[in-house]
Short mmCIF file of C-alpha atoms and ligand atoms in Angstrom, two decimals:
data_model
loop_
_atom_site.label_atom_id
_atom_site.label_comp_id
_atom_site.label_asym_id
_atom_site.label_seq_id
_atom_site.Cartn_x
_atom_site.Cartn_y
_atom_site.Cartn_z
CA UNK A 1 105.35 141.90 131.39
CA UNK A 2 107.55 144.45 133.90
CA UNK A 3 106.91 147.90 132.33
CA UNK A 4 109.44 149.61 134.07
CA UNK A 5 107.00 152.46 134.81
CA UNK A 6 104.79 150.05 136.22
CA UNK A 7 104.54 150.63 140.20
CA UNK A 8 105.04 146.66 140.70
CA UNK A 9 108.75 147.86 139.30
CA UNK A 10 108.62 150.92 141.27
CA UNK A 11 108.02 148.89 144.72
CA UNK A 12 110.70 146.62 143.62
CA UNK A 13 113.52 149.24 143.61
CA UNK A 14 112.58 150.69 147.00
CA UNK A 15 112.61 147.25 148.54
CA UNK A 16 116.07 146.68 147.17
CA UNK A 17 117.09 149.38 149.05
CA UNK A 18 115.23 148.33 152.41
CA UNK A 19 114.45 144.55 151.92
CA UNK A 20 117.36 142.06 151.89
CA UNK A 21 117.49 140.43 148.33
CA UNK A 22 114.52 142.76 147.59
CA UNK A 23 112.78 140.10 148.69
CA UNK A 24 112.78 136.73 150.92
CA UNK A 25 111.95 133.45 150.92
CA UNK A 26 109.61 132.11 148.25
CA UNK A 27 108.67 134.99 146.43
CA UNK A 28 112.50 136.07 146.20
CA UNK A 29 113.91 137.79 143.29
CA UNK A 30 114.76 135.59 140.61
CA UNK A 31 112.52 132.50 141.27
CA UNK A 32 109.54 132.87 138.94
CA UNK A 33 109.81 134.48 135.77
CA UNK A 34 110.36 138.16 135.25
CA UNK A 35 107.13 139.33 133.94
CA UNK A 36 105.38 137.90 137.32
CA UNK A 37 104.34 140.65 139.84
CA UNK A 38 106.02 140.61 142.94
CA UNK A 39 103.73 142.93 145.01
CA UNK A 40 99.21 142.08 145.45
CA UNK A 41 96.96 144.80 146.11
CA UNK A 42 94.17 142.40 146.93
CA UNK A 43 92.21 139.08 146.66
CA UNK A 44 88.52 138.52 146.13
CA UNK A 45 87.45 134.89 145.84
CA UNK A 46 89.68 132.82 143.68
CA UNK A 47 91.16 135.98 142.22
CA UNK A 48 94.10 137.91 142.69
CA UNK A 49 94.75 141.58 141.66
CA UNK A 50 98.28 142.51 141.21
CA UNK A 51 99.50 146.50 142.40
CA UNK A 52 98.89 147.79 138.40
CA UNK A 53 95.63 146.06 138.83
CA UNK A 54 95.64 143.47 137.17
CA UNK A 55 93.35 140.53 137.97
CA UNK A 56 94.67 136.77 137.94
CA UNK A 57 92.36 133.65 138.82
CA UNK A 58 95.17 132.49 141.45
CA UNK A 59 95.89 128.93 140.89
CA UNK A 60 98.90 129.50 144.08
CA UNK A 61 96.02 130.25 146.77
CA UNK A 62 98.46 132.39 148.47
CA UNK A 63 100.87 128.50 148.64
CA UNK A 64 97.59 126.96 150.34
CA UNK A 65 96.05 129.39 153.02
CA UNK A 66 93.48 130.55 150.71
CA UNK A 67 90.90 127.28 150.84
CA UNK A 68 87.50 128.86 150.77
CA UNK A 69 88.18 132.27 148.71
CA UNK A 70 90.10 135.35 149.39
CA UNK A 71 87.95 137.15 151.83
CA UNK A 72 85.82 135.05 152.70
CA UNK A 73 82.57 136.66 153.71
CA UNK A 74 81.83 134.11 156.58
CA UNK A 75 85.20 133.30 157.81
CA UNK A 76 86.19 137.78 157.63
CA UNK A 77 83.64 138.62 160.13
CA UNK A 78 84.07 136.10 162.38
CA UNK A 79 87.71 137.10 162.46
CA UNK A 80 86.16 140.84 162.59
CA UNK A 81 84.40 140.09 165.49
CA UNK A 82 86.72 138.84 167.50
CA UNK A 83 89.06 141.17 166.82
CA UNK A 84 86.44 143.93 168.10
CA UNK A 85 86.59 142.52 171.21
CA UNK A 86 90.01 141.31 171.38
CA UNK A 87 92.80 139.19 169.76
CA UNK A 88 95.94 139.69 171.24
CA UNK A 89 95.60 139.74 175.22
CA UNK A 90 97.10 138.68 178.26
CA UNK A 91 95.82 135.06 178.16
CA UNK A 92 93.70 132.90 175.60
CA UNK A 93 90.11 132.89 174.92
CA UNK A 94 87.78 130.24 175.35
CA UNK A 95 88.31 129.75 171.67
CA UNK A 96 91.59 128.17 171.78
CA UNK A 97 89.14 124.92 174.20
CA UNK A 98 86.84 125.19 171.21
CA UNK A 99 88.85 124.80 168.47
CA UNK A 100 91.12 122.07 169.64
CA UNK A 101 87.57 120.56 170.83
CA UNK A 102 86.84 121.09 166.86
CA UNK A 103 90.02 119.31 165.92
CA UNK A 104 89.91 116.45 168.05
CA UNK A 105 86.74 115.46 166.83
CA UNK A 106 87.82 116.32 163.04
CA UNK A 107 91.09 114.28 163.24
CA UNK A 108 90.84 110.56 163.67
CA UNK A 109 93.61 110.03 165.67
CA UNK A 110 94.03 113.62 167.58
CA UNK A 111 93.56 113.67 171.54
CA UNK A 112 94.68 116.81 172.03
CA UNK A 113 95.58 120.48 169.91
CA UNK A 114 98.12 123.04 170.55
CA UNK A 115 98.60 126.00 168.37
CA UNK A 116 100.94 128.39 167.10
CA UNK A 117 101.08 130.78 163.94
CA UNK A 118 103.49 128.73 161.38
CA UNK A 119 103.80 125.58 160.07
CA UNK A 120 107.53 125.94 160.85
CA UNK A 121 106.49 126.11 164.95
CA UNK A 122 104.00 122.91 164.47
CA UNK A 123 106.75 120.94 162.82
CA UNK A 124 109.36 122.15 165.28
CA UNK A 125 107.16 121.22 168.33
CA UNK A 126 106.46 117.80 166.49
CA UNK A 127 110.07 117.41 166.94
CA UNK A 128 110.52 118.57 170.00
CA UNK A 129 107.56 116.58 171.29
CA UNK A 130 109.00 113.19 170.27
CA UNK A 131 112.57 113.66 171.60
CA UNK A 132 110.62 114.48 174.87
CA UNK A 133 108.40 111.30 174.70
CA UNK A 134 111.31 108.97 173.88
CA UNK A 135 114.13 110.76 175.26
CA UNK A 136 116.15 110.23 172.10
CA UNK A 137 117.94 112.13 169.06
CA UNK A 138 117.18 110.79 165.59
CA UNK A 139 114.52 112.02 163.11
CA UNK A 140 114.14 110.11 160.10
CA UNK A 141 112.95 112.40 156.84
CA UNK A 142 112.71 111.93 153.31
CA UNK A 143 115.00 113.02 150.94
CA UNK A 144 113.98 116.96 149.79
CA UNK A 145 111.17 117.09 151.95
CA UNK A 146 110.03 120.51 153.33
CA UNK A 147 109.11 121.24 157.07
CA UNK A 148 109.91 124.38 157.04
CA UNK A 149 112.62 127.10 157.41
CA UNK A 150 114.10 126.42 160.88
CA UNK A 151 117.85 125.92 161.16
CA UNK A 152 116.93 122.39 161.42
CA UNK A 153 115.22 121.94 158.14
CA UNK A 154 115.74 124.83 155.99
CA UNK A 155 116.94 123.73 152.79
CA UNK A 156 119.32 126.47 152.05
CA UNK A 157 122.09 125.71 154.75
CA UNK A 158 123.27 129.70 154.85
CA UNK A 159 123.87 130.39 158.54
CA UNK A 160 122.71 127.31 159.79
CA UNK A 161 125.74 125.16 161.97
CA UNK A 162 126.17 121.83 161.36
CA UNK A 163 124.84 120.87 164.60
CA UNK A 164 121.66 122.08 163.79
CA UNK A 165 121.00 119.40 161.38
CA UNK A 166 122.38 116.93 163.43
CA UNK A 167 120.86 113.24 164.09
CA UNK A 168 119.44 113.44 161.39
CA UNK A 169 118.58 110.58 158.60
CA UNK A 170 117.26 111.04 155.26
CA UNK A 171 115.58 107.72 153.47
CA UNK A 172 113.81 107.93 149.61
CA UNK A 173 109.71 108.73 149.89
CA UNK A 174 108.14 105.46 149.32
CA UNK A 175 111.22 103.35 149.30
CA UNK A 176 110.82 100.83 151.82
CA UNK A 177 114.06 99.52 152.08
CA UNK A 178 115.78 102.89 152.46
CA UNK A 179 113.18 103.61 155.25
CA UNK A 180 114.56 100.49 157.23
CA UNK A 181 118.15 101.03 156.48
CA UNK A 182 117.56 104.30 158.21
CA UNK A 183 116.23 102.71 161.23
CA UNK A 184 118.96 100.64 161.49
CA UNK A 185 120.94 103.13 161.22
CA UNK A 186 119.12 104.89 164.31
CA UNK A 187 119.66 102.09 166.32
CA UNK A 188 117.90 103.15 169.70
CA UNK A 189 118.39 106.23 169.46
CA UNK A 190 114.80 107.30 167.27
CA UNK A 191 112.73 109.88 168.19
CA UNK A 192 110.57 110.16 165.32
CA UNK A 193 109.74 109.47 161.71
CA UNK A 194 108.92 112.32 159.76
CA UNK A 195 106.42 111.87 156.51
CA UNK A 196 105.07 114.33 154.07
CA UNK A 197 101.18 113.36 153.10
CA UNK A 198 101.94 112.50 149.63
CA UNK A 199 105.49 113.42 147.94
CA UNK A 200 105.09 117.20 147.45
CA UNK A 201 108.90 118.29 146.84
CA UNK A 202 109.24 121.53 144.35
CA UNK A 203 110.99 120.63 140.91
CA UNK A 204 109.87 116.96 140.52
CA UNK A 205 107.20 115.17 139.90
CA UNK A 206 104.94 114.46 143.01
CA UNK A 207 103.86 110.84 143.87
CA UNK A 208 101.10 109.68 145.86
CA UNK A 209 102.14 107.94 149.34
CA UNK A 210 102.33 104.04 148.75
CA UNK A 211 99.94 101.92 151.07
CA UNK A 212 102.99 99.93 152.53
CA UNK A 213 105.87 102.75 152.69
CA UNK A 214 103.08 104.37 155.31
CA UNK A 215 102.42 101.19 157.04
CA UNK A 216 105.57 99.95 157.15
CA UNK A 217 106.74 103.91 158.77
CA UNK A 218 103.74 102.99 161.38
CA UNK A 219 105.08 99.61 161.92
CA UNK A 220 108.50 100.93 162.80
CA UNK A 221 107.34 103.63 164.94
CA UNK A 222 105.32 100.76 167.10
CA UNK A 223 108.16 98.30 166.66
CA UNK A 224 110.77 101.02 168.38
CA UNK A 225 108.35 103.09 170.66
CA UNK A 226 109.45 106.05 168.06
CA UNK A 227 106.43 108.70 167.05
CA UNK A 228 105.08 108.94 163.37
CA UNK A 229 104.45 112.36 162.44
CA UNK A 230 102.71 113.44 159.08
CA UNK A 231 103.72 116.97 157.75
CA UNK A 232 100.03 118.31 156.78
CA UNK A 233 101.03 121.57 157.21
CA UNK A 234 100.44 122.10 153.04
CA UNK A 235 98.39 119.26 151.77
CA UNK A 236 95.73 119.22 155.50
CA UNK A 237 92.33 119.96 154.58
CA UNK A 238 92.50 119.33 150.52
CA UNK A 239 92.82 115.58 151.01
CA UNK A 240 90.62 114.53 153.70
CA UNK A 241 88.29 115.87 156.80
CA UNK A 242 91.16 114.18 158.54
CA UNK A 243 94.89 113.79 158.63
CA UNK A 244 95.95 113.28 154.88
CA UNK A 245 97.00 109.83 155.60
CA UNK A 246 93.35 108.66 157.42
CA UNK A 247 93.12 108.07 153.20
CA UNK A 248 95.30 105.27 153.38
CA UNK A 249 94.30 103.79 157.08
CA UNK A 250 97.47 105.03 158.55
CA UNK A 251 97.02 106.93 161.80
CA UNK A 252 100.19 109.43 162.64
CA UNK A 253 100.69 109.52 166.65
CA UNK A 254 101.24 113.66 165.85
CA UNK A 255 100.27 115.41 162.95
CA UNK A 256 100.79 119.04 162.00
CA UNK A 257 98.89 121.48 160.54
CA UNK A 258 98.70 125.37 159.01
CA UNK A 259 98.31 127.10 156.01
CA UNK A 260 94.49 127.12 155.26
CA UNK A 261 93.39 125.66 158.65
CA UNK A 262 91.80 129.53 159.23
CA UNK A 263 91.66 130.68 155.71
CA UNK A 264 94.49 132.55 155.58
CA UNK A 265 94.80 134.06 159.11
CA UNK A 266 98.14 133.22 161.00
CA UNK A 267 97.17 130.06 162.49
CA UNK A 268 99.09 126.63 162.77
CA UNK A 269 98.59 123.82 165.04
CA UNK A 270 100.19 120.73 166.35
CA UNK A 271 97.76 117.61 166.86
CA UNK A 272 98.80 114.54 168.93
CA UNK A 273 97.28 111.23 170.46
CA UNK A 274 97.57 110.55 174.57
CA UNK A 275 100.71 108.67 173.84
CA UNK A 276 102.56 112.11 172.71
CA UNK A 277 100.25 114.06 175.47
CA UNK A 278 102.41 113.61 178.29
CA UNK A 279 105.60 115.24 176.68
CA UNK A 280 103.46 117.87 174.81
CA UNK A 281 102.67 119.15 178.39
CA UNK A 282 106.66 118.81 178.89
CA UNK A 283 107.80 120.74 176.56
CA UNK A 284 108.06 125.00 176.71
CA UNK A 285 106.46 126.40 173.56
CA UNK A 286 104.72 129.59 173.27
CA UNK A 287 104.74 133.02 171.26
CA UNK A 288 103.60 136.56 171.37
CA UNK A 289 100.97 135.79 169.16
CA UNK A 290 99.98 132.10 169.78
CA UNK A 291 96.71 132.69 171.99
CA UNK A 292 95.46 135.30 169.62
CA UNK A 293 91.78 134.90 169.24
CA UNK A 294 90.78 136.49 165.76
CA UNK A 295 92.46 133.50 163.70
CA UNK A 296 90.82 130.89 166.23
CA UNK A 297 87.58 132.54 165.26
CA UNK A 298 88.31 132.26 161.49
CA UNK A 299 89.29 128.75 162.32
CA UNK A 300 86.38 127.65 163.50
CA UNK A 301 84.55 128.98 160.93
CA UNK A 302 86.48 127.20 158.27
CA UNK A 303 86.49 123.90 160.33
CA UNK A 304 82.59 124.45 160.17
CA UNK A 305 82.85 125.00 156.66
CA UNK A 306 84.87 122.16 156.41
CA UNK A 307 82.01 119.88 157.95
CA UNK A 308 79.16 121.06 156.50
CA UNK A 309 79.82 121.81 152.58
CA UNK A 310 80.89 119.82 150.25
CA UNK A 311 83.82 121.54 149.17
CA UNK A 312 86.52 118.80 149.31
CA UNK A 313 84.34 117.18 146.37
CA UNK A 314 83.55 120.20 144.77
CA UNK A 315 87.40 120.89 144.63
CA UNK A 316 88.01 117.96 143.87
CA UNK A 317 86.10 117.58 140.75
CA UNK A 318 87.31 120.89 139.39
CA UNK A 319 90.86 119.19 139.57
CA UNK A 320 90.01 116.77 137.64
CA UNK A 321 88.12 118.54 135.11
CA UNK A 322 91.08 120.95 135.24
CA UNK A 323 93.95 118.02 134.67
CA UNK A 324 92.11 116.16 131.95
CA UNK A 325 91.45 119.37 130.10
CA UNK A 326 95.10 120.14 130.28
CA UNK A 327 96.26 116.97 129.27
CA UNK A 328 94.14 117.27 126.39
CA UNK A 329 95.35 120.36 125.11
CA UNK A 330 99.04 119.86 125.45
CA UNK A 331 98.59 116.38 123.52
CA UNK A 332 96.88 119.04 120.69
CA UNK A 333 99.71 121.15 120.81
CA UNK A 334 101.97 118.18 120.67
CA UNK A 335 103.45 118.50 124.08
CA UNK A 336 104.25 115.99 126.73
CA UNK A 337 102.82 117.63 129.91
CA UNK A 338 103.51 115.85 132.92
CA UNK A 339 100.53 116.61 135.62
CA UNK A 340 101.30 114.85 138.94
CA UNK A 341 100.08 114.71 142.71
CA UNK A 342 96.64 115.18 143.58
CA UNK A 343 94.57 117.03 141.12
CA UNK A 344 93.67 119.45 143.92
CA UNK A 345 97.26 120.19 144.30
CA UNK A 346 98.56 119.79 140.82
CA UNK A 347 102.52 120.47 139.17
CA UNK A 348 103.15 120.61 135.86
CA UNK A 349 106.64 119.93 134.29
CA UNK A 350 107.14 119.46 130.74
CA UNK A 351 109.16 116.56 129.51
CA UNK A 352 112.59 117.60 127.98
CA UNK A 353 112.57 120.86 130.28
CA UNK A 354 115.68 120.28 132.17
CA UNK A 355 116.15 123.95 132.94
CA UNK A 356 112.82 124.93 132.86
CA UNK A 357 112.71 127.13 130.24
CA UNK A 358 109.49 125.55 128.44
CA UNK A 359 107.91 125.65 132.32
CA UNK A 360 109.07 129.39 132.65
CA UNK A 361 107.46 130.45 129.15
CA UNK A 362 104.25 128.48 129.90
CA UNK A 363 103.61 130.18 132.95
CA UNK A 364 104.31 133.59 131.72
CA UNK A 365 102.02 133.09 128.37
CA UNK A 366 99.25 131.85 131.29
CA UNK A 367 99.82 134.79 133.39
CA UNK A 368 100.01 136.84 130.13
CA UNK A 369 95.91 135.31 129.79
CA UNK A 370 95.16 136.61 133.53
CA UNK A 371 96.13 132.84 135.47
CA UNK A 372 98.68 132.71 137.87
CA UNK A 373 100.36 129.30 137.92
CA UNK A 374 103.62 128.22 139.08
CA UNK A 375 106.46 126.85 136.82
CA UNK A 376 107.96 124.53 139.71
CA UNK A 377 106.04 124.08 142.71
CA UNK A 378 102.48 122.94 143.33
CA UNK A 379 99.70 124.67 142.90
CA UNK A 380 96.36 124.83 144.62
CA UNK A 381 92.66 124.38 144.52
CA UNK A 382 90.30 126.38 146.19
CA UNK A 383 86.52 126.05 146.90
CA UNK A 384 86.05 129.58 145.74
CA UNK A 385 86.87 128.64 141.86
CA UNK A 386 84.19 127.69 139.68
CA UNK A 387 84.06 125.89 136.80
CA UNK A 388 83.92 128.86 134.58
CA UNK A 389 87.44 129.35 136.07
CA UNK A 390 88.45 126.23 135.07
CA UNK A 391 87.48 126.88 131.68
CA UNK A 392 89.00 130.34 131.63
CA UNK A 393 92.19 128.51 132.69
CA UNK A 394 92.17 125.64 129.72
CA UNK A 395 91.32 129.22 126.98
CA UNK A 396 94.54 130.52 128.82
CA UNK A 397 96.21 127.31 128.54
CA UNK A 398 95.69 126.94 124.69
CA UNK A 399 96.78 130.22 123.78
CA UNK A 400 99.75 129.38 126.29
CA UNK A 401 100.67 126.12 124.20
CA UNK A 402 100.23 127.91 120.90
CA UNK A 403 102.88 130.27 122.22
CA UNK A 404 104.74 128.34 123.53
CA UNK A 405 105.19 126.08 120.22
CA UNK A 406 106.05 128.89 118.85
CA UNK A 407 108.51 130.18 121.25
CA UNK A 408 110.06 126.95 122.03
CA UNK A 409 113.12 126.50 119.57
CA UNK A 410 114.17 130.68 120.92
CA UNK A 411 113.97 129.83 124.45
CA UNK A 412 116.83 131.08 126.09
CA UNK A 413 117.64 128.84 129.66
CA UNK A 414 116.12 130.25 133.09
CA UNK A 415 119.06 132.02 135.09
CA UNK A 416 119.54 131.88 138.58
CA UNK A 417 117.70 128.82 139.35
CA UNK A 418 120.48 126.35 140.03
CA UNK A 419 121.16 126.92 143.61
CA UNK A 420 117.46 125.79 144.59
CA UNK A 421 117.68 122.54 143.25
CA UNK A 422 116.94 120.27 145.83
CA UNK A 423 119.79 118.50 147.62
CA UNK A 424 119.70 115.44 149.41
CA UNK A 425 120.81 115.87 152.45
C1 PLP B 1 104.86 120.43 154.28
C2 PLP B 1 105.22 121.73 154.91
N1 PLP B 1 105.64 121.74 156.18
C3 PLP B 1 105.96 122.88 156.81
C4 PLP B 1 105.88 124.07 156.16
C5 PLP B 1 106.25 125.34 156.89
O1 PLP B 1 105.13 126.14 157.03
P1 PLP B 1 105.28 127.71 157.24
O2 PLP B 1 105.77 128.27 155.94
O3 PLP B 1 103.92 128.18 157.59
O4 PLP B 1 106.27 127.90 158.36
C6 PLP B 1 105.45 124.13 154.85
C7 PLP B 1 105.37 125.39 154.11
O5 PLP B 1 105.25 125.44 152.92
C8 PLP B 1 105.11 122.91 154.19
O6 PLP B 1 104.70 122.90 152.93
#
């Protein structure tokens, strides 16, 4: 609920005054429903607590970073540390040899690791790294895919030149056929092939990548000397030990990589095999920030963590329990939930929602029960939730249908969403 004394509503009319929009990006005005907070004083674990301290068991994860818990004890002081005796300097540590030592033998099919703070600079480099190697133009991309927010891929085309999207070809996720139209279409001019891990696009279901569309992308690549990249900036780390796609035996020749690869410290990466090494070394890529060592300590950490726990399963298993107990109690309440993706990165979309209105009231009467879920993007798992949480969630979520049956025939539609449906460029 905004109280309009509340200091979340307070923070909200100074940044209109100094913030563009009030705010940016994906936490600008407008995009979730009005009773969410727009401004965190602080996370603890799988929990959240909003700036009128309020506490939410975050089912967002911050949009992925947060993979082993807010604060994690383990992963803060080795970021601590380093920081003590130095993040930023003139040159990297001899962290940035040990964690691209830590990735290459993580990653099935990584040679080599450079790094850089967004997933935006990973997928960029990616790019730029396979027009080097090939010396040609054309990136092939599904349909409503994200890769970021560069001119080349941001999906709202506000400033952005047509040029900047330029040889550029779009197929369907898992259609086959459209994938080799596009390569026809490239003739010899492709650089690279583009693929998310699974299909995670906001809005619509998700689907799991099929066997052959991923084979048939590697095929290609092979077939025209082009590079196969997979986008594991968001889904890296919650699938697999590995590059999301080592699940389905298909090896990317670059992947990339950010989000929760330090647990929530600005850290991205860009992983490639010795056929992409030579044009890696080509290309000029750097940043203020890229060598800094506190995030490559927190990095490590996590990668340890990554190795020696069994969080993937544990996190996995509280998905599940998670997804069949929802299922169960919208069939109760009599409504047709539709949970898709992996259940460690779950969306929910009601049927008969067009607008979103039934989404938007469910996730309000959640966040109304102290869980923070999102009415049209994926969510996350972390290894910090328990199953307690889980079972706080599924109370929430039964009071949430309950409400929601109730609300349902008053809704009125969700404004200002229109402009972010996705458009297939
Ligand atoms: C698949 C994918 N690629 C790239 C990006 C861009 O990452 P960043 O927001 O860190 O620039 C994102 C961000 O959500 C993403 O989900």
């Amino acid at each position: 609920m905004t109280h309009s004394n509340s200091r979340d509503a307070e923070l909200r009319a100074r940044a209109e005054a100094v913030i563009p929009g009030g705010m940016y990006g994906h936490q600008s005005t407008g995009l979730l429903p009005d009773d969410y907070p727009q401004f965190f004083a602080r996370g603890q674990g799988a929990h959240i607590w909003d700036v009128d301290g309020r506490r939410y068991l975050d089912l967002m994860c911050a949009y992925g970073p947060n993979l082993f818990g807010y604060a994690d004890p383990g992963i803060d002081a080795a970021y601590v540390r380093q920081l003590a005796l130095g993040d930023t300097l003139t040159g990297p540590t001899a962290l940035i040899v040990e964690l691209a030592e830590a990735f290459v033998a993580l990653v099935g099919h990584a040679d080599w690791a450079m790094f850089c703070k967004n997933g935006t600079d990973a997928t960029t480099m990616a790019l730029t790294t396979a027009r080097a190697h090939t010396r040609r133009r054309v990136v092939i991309r599904a349909k409503g895919a994200y890769h970021g927010a560069a001119p080349w891929c941001v999906p709202r085309p506000a400033g952005t030149i047509d040029s900047d999207r330029s040889h550029q070809i779009f197929c369907d996720y898992n259609d086959v056929a459209s994938l080799e139209t596009a390569v026809a279409q490239a003739g010899d001019d492709l650089a690279c092939i583009f693929a998310a891990p699974f299909k995670h696009d906001a809005f619509i279901d998700q689907a799991e990548p099929g066997p052959a569309y991923a084979r048939r992308a590697r095929e290609l690549c092979d077939a025209t000397g082009a590079l196969l990249v997979v986008d594991d900036v968001r889904a890296g780390l919650r699938l697999a030990r590995d590059c999301s796609w080592s699940k389905i035996g298909v090896q990317p020749d670059l992947s990339t990589w950010g989000k929760c690869i330090a647990n929530g410290h600005g850290l991205s990466a860009l992983l490639g095999n010795d056929k992409a090494r030579k044009a890696a070394a080509a290309i000029y890529v750097t940043g203020s920030f890229w060598y800094q060592a506190a995030p490559m300590a927190a990095a490590l950490e996590t990668l340890r963590l990554v190795r020696d726990t069994d969080y993937l399963e544990q996190i996995t298993a509280l998905g599940e329990r998670l997804r069949a107990g929802l299922a169960e109690r919208a069939a109760v309440a009599g409504f047709s939930l539709r949970q898709t993706g992996p259940a460690v990165m779950p969306l929910f979309l009601f049927d008969d929602d067009p607008d979103l209105r039934r989404g938007f009231c469910f996730a309000s009467e959640m966040l109304e029960r102290g869980v923070y879920t999102h009415p049209w993007h994926n969510m996350f798992l972390c290894a910090a939730m328990t199953p307690a949480d889980i079972e706080t969630a599924l109370d929430a979520a039964e009071g949430a249908f309950a409400a929601l049956k109730r609300q349902a025939p008053t809704l009125s539609p969700v404004p200002k969403l229109a402009f972010l449906t996705p458009t297939a460029r």
